[in-house]
Coordinates of C-alpha atoms and ligand atoms in Angstrom, one line a residue:
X312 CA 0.0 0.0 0.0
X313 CA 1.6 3.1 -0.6
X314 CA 0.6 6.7 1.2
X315 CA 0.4 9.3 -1.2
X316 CA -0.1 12.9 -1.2
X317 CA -1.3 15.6 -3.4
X318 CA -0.4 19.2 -3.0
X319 CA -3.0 21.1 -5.1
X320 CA -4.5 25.2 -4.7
X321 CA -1.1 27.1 -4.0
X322 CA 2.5 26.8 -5.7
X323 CA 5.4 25.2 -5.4
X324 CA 8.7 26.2 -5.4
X325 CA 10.7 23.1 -6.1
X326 CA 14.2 24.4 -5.8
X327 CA 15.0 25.4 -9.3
X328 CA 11.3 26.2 -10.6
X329 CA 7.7 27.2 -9.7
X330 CA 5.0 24.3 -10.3
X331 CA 1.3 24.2 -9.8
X332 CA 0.9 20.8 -7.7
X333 CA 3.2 18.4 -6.5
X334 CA 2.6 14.5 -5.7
X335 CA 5.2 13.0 -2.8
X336 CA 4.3 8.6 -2.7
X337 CA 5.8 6.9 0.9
X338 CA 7.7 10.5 1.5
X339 CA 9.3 10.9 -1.9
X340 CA 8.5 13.3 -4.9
X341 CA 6.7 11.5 -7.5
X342 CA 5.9 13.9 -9.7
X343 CA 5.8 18.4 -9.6
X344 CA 4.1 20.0 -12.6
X345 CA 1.1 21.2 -13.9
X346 CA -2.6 20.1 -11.7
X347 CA -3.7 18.3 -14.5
X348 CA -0.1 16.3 -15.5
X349 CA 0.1 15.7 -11.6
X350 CA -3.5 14.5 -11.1
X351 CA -3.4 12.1 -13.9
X352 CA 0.2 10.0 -12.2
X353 CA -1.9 10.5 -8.5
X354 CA -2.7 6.6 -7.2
X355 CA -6.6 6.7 -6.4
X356 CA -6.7 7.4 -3.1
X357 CA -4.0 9.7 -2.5
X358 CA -5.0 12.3 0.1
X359 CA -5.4 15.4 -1.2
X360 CA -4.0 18.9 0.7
X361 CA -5.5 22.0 -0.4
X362 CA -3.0 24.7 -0.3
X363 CA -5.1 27.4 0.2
X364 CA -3.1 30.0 -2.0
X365 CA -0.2 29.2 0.4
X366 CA 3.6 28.6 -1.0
X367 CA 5.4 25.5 -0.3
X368 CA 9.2 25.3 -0.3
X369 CA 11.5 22.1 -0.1
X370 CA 12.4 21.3 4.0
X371 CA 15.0 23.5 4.6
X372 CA 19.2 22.5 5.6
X373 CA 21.0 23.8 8.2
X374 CA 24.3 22.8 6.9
X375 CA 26.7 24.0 9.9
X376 CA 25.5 24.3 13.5
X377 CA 25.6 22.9 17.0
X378 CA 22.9 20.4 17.9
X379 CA 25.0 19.7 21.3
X380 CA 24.9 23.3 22.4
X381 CA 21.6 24.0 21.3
X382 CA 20.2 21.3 23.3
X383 CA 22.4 22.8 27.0
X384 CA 20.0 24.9 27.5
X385 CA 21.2 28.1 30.0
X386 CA 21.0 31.9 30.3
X387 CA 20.6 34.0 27.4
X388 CA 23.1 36.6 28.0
X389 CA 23.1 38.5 24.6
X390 CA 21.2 42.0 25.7
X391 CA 23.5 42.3 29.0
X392 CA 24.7 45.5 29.2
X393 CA 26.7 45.5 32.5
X394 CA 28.2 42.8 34.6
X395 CA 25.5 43.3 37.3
X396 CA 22.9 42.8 34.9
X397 CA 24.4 39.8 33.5
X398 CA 25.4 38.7 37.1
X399 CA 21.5 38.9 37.8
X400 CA 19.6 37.4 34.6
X401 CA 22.3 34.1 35.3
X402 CA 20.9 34.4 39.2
X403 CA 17.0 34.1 38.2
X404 CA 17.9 31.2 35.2
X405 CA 20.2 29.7 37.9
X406 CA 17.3 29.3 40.6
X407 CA 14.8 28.1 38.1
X408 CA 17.6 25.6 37.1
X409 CA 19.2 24.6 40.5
X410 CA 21.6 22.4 39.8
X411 CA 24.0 21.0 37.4
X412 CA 26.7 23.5 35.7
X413 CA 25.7 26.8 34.3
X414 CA 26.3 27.7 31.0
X415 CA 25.3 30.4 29.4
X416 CA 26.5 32.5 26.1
X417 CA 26.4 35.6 24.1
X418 CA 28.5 38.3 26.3
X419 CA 30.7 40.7 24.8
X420 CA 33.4 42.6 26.7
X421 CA 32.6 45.8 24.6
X422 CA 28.8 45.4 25.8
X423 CA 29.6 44.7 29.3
X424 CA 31.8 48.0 29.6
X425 CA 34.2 46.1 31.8
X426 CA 37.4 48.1 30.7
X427 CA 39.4 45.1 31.6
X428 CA 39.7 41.1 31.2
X429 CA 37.2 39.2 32.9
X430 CA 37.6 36.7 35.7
X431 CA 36.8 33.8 37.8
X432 CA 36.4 36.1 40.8
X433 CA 33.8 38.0 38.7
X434 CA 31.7 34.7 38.5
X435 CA 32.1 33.5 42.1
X436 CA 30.0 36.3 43.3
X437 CA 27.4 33.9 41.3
X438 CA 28.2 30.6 42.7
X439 CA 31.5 28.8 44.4
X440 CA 30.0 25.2 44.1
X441 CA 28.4 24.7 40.6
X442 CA 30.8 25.4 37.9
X443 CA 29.9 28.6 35.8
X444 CA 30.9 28.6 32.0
X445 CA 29.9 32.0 29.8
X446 CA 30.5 31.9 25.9
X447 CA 31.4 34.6 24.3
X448 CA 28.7 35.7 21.6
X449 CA 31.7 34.3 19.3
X450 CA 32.0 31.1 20.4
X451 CA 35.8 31.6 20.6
X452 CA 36.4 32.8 24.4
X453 CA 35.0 31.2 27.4
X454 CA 34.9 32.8 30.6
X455 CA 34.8 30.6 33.8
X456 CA 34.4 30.8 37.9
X457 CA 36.6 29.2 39.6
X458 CA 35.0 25.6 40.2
X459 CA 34.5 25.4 36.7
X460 CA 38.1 25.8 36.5
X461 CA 38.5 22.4 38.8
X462 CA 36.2 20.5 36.3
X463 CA 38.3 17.0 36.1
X464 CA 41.0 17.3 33.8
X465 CA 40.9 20.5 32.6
X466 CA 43.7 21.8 34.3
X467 CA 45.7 19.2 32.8
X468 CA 45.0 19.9 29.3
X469 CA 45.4 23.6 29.5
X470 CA 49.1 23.8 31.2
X471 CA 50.9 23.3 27.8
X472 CA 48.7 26.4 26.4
X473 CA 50.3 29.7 26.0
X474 CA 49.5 33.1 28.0
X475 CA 47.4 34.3 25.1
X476 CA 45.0 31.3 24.7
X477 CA 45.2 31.1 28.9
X478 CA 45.9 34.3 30.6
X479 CA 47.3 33.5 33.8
X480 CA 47.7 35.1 37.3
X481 CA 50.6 36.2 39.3
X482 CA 50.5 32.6 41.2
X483 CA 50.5 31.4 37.5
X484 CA 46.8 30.0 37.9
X485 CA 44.2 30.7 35.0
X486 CA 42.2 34.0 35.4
X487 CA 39.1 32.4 34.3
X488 CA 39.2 33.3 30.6
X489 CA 39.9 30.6 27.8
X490 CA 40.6 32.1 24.6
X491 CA 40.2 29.8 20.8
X492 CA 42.2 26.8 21.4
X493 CA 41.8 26.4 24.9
X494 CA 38.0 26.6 24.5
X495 CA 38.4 22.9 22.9
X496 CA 39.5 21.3 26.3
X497 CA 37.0 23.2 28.1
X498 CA 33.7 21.5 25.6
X499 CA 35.2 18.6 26.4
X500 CA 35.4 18.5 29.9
X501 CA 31.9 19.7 29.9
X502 CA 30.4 17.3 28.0
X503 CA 32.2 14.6 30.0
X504 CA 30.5 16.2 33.2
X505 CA 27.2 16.6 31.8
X506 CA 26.0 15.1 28.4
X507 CA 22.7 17.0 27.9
X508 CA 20.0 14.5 28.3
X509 CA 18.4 12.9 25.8
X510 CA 15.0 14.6 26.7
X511 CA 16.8 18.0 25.8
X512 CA 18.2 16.9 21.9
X513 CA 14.6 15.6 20.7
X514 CA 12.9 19.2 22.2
X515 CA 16.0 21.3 20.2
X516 CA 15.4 19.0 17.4
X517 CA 11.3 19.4 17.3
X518 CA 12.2 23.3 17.8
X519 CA 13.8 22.8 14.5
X520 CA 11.3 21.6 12.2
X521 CA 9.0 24.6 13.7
X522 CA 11.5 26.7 11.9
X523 CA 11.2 24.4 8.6
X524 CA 14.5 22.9 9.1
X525 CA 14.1 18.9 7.8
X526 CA 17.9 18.1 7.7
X527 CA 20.8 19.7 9.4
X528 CA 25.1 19.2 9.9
X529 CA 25.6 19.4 13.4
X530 CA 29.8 20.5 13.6
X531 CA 32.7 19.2 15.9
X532 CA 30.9 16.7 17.1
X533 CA 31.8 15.2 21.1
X534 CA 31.5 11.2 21.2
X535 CA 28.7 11.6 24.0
X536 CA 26.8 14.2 22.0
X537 CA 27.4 11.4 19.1
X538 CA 26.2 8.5 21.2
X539 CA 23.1 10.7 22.5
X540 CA 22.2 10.8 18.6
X541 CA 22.8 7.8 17.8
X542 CA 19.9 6.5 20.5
X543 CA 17.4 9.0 19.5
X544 CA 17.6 7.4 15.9
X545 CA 17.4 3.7 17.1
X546 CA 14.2 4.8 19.4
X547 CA 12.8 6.3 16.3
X548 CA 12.6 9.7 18.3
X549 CA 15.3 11.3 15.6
X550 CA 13.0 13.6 13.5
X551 CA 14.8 15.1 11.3
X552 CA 17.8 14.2 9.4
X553 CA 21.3 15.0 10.9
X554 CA 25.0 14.8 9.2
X555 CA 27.9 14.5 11.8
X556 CA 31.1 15.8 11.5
X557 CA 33.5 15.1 14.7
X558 CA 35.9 17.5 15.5
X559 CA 39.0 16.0 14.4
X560 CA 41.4 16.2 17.3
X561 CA 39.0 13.6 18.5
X562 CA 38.4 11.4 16.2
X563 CA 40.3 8.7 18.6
X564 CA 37.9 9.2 21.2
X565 CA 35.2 7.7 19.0
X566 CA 34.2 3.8 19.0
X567 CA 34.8 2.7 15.9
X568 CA 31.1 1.2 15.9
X569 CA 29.3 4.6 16.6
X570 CA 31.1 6.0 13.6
X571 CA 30.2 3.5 11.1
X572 CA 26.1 4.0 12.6
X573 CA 24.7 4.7 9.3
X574 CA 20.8 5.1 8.7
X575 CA 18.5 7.7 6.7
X576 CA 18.8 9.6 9.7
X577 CA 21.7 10.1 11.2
X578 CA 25.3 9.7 9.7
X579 CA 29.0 10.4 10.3
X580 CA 30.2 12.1 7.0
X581 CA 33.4 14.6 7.5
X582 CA 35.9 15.9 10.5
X583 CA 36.0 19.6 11.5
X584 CA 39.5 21.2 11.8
X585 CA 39.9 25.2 12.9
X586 CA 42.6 27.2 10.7
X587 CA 41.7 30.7 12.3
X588 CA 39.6 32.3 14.8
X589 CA 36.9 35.2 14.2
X590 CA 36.7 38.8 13.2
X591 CA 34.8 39.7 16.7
X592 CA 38.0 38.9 19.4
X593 CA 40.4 39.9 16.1
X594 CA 41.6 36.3 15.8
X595 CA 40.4 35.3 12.3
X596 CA 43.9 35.2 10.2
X597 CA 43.7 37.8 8.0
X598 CA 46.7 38.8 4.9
X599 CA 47.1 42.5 6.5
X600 CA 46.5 43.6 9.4
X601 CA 43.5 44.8 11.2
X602 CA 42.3 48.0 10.4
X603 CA 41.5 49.3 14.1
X604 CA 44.6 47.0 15.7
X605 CA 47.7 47.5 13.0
X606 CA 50.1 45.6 14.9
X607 CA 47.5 42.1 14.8
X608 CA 46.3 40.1 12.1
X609 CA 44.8 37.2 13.7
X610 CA 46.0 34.0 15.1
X611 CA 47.2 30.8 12.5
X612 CA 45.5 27.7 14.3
X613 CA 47.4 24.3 13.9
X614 CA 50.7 23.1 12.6
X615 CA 50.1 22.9 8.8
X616 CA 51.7 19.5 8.8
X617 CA 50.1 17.7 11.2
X618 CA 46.9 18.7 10.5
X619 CA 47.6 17.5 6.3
X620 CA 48.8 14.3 8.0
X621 CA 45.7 14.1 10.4
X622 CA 43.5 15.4 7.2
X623 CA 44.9 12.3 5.4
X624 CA 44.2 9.8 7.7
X625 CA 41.0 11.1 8.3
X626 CA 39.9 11.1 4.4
X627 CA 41.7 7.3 4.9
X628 CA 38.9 6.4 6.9
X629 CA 36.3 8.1 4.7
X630 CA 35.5 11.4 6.6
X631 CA 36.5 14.5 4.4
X632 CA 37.3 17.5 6.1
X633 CA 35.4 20.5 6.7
X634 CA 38.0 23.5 7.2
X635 CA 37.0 26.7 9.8
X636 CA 38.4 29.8 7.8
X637 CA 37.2 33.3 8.2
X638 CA 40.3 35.3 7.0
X639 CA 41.4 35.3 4.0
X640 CA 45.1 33.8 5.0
X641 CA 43.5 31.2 7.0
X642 CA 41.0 30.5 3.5
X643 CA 44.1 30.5 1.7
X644 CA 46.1 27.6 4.0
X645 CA 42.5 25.6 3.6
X646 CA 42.8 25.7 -0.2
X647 CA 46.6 24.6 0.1
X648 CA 45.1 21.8 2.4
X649 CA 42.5 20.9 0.2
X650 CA 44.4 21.0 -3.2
X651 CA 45.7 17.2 -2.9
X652 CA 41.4 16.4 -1.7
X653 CA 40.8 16.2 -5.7
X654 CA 37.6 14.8 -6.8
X655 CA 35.8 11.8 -4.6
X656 CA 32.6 10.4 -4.5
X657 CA 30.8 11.0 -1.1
X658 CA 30.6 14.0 0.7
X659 CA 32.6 17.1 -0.6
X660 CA 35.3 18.8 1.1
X661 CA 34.2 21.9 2.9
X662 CA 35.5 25.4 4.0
X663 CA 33.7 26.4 6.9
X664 CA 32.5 30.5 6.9
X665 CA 34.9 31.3 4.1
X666 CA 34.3 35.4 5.1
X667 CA 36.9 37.4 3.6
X668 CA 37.8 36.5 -0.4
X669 CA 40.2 39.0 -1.8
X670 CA 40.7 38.9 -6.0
X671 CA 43.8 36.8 -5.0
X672 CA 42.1 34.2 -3.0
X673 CA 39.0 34.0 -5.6
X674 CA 41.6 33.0 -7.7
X675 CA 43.0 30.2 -5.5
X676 CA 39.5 29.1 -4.7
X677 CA 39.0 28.4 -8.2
X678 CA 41.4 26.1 -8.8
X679 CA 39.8 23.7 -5.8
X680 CA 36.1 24.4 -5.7
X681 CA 35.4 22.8 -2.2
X682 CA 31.5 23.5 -1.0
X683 CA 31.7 26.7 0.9
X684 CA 29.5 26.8 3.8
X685 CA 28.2 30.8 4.5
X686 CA 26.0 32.1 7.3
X687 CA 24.4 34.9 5.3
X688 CA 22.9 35.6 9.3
X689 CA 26.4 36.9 10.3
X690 CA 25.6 40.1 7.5
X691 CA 23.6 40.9 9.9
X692 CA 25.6 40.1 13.3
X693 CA 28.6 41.4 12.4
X694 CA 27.6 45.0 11.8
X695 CA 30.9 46.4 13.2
X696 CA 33.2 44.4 10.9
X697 CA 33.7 48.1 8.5
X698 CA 36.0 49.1 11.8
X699 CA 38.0 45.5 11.7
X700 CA 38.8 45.7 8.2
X701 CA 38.5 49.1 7.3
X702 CA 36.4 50.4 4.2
X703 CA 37.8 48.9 1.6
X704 CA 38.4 45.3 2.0
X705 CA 34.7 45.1 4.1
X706 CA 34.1 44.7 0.5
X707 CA 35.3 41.5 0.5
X708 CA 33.6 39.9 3.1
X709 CA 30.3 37.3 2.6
X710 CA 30.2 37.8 -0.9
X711 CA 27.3 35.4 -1.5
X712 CA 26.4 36.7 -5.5
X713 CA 30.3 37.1 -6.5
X714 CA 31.0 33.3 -5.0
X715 CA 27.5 31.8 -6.6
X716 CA 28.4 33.8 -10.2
X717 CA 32.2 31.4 -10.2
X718 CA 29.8 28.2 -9.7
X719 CA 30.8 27.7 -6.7
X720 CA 28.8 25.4 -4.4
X721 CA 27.8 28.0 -1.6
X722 CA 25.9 26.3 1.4
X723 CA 23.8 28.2 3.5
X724 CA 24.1 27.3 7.7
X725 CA 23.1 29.5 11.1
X726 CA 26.6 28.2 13.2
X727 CA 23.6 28.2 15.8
X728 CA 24.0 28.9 18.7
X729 CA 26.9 31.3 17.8
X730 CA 23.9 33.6 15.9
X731 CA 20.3 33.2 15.8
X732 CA 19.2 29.2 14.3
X733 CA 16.2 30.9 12.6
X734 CA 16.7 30.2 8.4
X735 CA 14.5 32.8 7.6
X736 CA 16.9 35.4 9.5
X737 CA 19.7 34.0 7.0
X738 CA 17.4 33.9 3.4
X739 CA 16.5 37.6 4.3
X740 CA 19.7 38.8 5.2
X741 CA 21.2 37.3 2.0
X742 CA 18.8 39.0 0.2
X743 CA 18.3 42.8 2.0
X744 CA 21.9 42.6 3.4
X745 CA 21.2 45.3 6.0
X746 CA 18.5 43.9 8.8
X747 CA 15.6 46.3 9.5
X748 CA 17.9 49.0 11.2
X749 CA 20.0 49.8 7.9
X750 CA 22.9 47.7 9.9
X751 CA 25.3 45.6 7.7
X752 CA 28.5 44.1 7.7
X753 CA 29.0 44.4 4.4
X754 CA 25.5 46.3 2.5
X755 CA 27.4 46.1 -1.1
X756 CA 23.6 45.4 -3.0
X757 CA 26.2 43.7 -5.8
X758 CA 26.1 41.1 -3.4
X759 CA 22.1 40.5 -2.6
X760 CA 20.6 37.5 -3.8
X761 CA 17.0 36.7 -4.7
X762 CA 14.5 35.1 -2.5
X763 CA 14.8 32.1 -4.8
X764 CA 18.7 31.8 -4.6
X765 CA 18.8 32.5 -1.0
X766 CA 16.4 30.1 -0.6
X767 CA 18.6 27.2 -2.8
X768 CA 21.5 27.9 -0.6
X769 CA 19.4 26.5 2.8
X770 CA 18.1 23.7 0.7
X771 CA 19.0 21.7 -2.6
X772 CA 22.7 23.4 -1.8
X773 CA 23.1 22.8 2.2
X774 CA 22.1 19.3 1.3
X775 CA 24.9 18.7 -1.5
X776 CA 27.5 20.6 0.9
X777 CA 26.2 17.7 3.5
X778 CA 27.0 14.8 1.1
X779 CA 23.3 14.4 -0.5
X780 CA 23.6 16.1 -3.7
X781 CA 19.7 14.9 -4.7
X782 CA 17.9 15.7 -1.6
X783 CA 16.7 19.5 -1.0
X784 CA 14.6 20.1 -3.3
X785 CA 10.8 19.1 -4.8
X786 CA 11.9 17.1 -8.0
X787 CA 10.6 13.9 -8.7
X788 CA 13.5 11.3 -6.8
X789 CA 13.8 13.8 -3.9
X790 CA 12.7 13.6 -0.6
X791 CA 9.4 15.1 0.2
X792 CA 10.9 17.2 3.3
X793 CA 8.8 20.1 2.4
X794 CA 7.3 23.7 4.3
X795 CA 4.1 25.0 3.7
X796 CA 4.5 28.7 4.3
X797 CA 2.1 30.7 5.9
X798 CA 2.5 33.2 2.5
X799 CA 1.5 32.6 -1.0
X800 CA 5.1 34.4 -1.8
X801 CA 9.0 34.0 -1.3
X802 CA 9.1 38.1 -0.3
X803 CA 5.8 37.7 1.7
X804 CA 7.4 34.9 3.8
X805 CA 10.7 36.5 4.5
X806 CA 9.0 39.7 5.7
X807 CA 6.9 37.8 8.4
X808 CA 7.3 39.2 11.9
X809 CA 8.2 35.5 13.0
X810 CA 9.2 32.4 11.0
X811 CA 6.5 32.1 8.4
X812 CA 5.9 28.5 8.8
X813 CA 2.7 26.8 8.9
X814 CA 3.5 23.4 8.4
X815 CA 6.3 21.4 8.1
X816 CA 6.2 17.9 6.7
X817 CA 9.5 14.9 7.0
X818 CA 9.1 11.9 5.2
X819 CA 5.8 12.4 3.8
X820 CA 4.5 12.8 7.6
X821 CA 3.9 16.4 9.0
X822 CA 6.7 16.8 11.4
X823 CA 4.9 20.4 12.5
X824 CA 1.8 22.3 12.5
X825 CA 1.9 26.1 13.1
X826 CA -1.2 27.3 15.1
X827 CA -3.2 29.7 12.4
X828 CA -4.4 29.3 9.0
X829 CA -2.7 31.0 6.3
X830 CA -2.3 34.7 6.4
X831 CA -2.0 36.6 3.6
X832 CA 0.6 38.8 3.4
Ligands
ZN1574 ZN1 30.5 26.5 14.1

């Protein structure tokens, strides 16, 4: 018996065109076209869904973010403005929440107003007995109290780590901030004190689909958030597809048997590696140096090689790498790195954020064509990048239209929970550039996309950059992930207030129903 259904009274976009109907047979597009050419291939029976005038898009990829730290839930600290008011909003989360570590993200020492580093003492005020971990909005700096500092092991790992990774005291103990590197030993000994439970990953991942996300790469990867996948998709409580790249340093920490899980669901397809930092703490590796700090241009992460050994042994094994590089010196060493990948079946190499591309390194890109995987949100985020880079080269940064014109396959990804996980934040901010306060990283309108292309780059594209070149879109052979906006247009949609989804359907089921009918905008 097979379950079919037929999507009739709206449009469809299916990725590369518009089509009248569309007819998905046990969760796979049988046919998109005209009513009448769809109608006739229907099976009798097939359950019909009136659209309503609404617009339905194919599910839509997330094709780099965190699944692990979206699921910790803990204190949203991105509107604090001073340390007391970040010292209180952690208080009220951390007596709703009364035990277990605290760990909470988005501060900014330019926000905060602190005029100096900050440190474990700052934190203690908070708590001496639970450990206290902040993120930087970044993601690259960590600030800690001082039992997080006692977490087992990490002491250990972060003696070999110079001054500025770990600054250090006069008595030669950490001050209680971790900078890039060092942040690495610190995930892990977090996630070896507290996985986040089960319960935690299937809510983030049902939050997901609400969004109309149907498939998503979750990046760097801990065994224990691994493992925590891995049963989610055996109970059948996995519901929507995930790609899993470890974070390469710890590849060895993996049993061999939880890499090689393989099912529609979940899979283990590529190893993350960081080259640079980012443009915020003025640690993405840049070819000059920064415009408002001339005597820096960023950090070089990694010993170029041991990490082509590691690379090597990796691809060995069947896991393709996926390169962090945000300067254009750092995007440069990844296409050196990436020059001996050459052409493979299976999942393409990647270059993670791939922000600043000069002439010269458009050039170099060329020559390689590995997917690039863009967050069109950080347009948005990184409004004060004009003062990092100075007027001219800005330019250069998340040049979406210029990268899509040389065929490149751009990807489009939220690095959530580093910046908003919300798609529809990225697909307009590829296509405005500057958000609804004029703000922009880089407003160039040379760069805009359309609704359409914006929208390929968090579907049929995000998929391929995840190893699936034929999923992602609404052709017949694809799956029928889809989203039924709550608009009968692209522009209509992107303008909502919220995300304007209404449904969203996995695998020929409906994964998520919105509350309202259709409005229309
Ligand atoms: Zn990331």
């Amino acid at each position: 018996v097979t379950e079919a259904t037929l999507w009739v009274g709206g449009r469809v976009f299916t990725g590369r065109r518009y089509v009248e109907a569309l007819l998905v047979e046990d969760g796979r597009v049988a046919a998109a076209g005209t009513l009448d050419a769809t109608r006739r291939v229907a099976p009798t029976g097939a359950e019909r869904q009136e659209l309503g005038g609404a617009l339905v898009v194919p599910g839509l990829v997330d094709a780099h973010l965190h699944l692990g730290e979206l699921a910790r839930e803990g204190p949203d600290l991105v509107s604090a403005r001073s340390l007391d008011a970040l010292l209180e909003r952690i208080g009220v989360w951390s007596t709703e929440h009364p035990s277990g570590p605290i760990v909470g993200r988005g501060w900014s020492e330019e926000w905060l107003g602190l005029g100096r580093l900050p440190n474990a003492a700052d934190l203690d005020r908070l708590s001496t007995d639970r450990p206290v971990v902040l993120y930087h909005a970044s993601g690259h700096a960590a600030w800690l109290n001082r039992r997080a500092l006692e977490l087992e092991g990490l002491s250990a790992r972060l003696s070999s780590f110079p001054a500025a990774m770990v600054p250090r005291g006069s008595d030669g103990a950490p001050v209680g901030l971790l900078l890039e590197d060092a942040v690495g030993p610190l995930a892990r000994a977090l996630e070896e004190a507290t996985a986040p439970p089960l319960e935690a990953f299937a809510r983030t991942v049902r939050g997901l689909a609400s969004l109309g996300l149907t498939r998503v790469g979750t990046m760097s990867t801990g065994p224990r958030e691994a493992e925590a996948l891995r049963s989610l998709d055996r109970a059948g409580k996995l519901s929507l597809t995930v790609r899993a790249y470890p974070r390469l340093v710890r590849l060895g920490d993996f049993p061999e048997r939880l890499l090689a899980h393989r099912s529609a669901r979940l899979a283990f397809v590529g190893v993350k590696a960081f080259l640079d930092g980012a443009f915020g703490p003025r640690t993405a590796w840049l070819s000059e140096p920064y415009a408002d700090a001339s005597d820096r241009s960023g950090i070089a992460l990694g010993d170029p090689t041991t990490l082509a050994e590691a690379l090597r042994a990796a691809e060995a094994r069947g896991f393709p790498p996926a390169l962090h590089a945000i300067g254009d010196a750092a995007v440069d060493r990844a296409v050196r790195l990436l020059a001996e990948h050459g052409e493979k079946a299976g999942p393409p190499a990647r270059i993670e954020h791939v922000a600043l591309t000069p002439p010269g390194t458009l050039g170099r890109l060329d020559r390689v064509r590995p997917a690039l995987v863009v967050q069109p949100g950080f347009v948005w985020s990184d409004r004060w990048l004009r003062d990092r880079l100075g007027p001219e080269r800005v330019r250069w940064a998340y040049r979406f239209r210029t990268l899509l014109d040389l065929g490149h396959l751009v990807a489009g990804s939220s690095d959530a929970p580093y910046d908003p996980v919300d798609p529809w934040r990225g697909i307009r901010a590829a296509v405005d550039r500057r958000d609804p306060l004029g703000a922009s990283a880089n407003p160039l309108p040379s760069e805009a996309l359309s609704p359409e292309e914006a929208v390929s780059l968090y579907t049929v594209r995000a998929a391929a950059a995840l190893g699936d070149p034929s999923e992602g879109s609404l052709e017949p052979g694809s799956s029928g992930d889809l989203v039924v906006l709550g608009a009968p247009h692209l522009r209509g949609a992107m303008r909502a207030p919220g995300p304007p989804v209404r449904e969203t359907w996995i695998g020929g089921r409906r994964a998520f129903a919105g509350p309202g009918p259709a409005e229309t905008v």
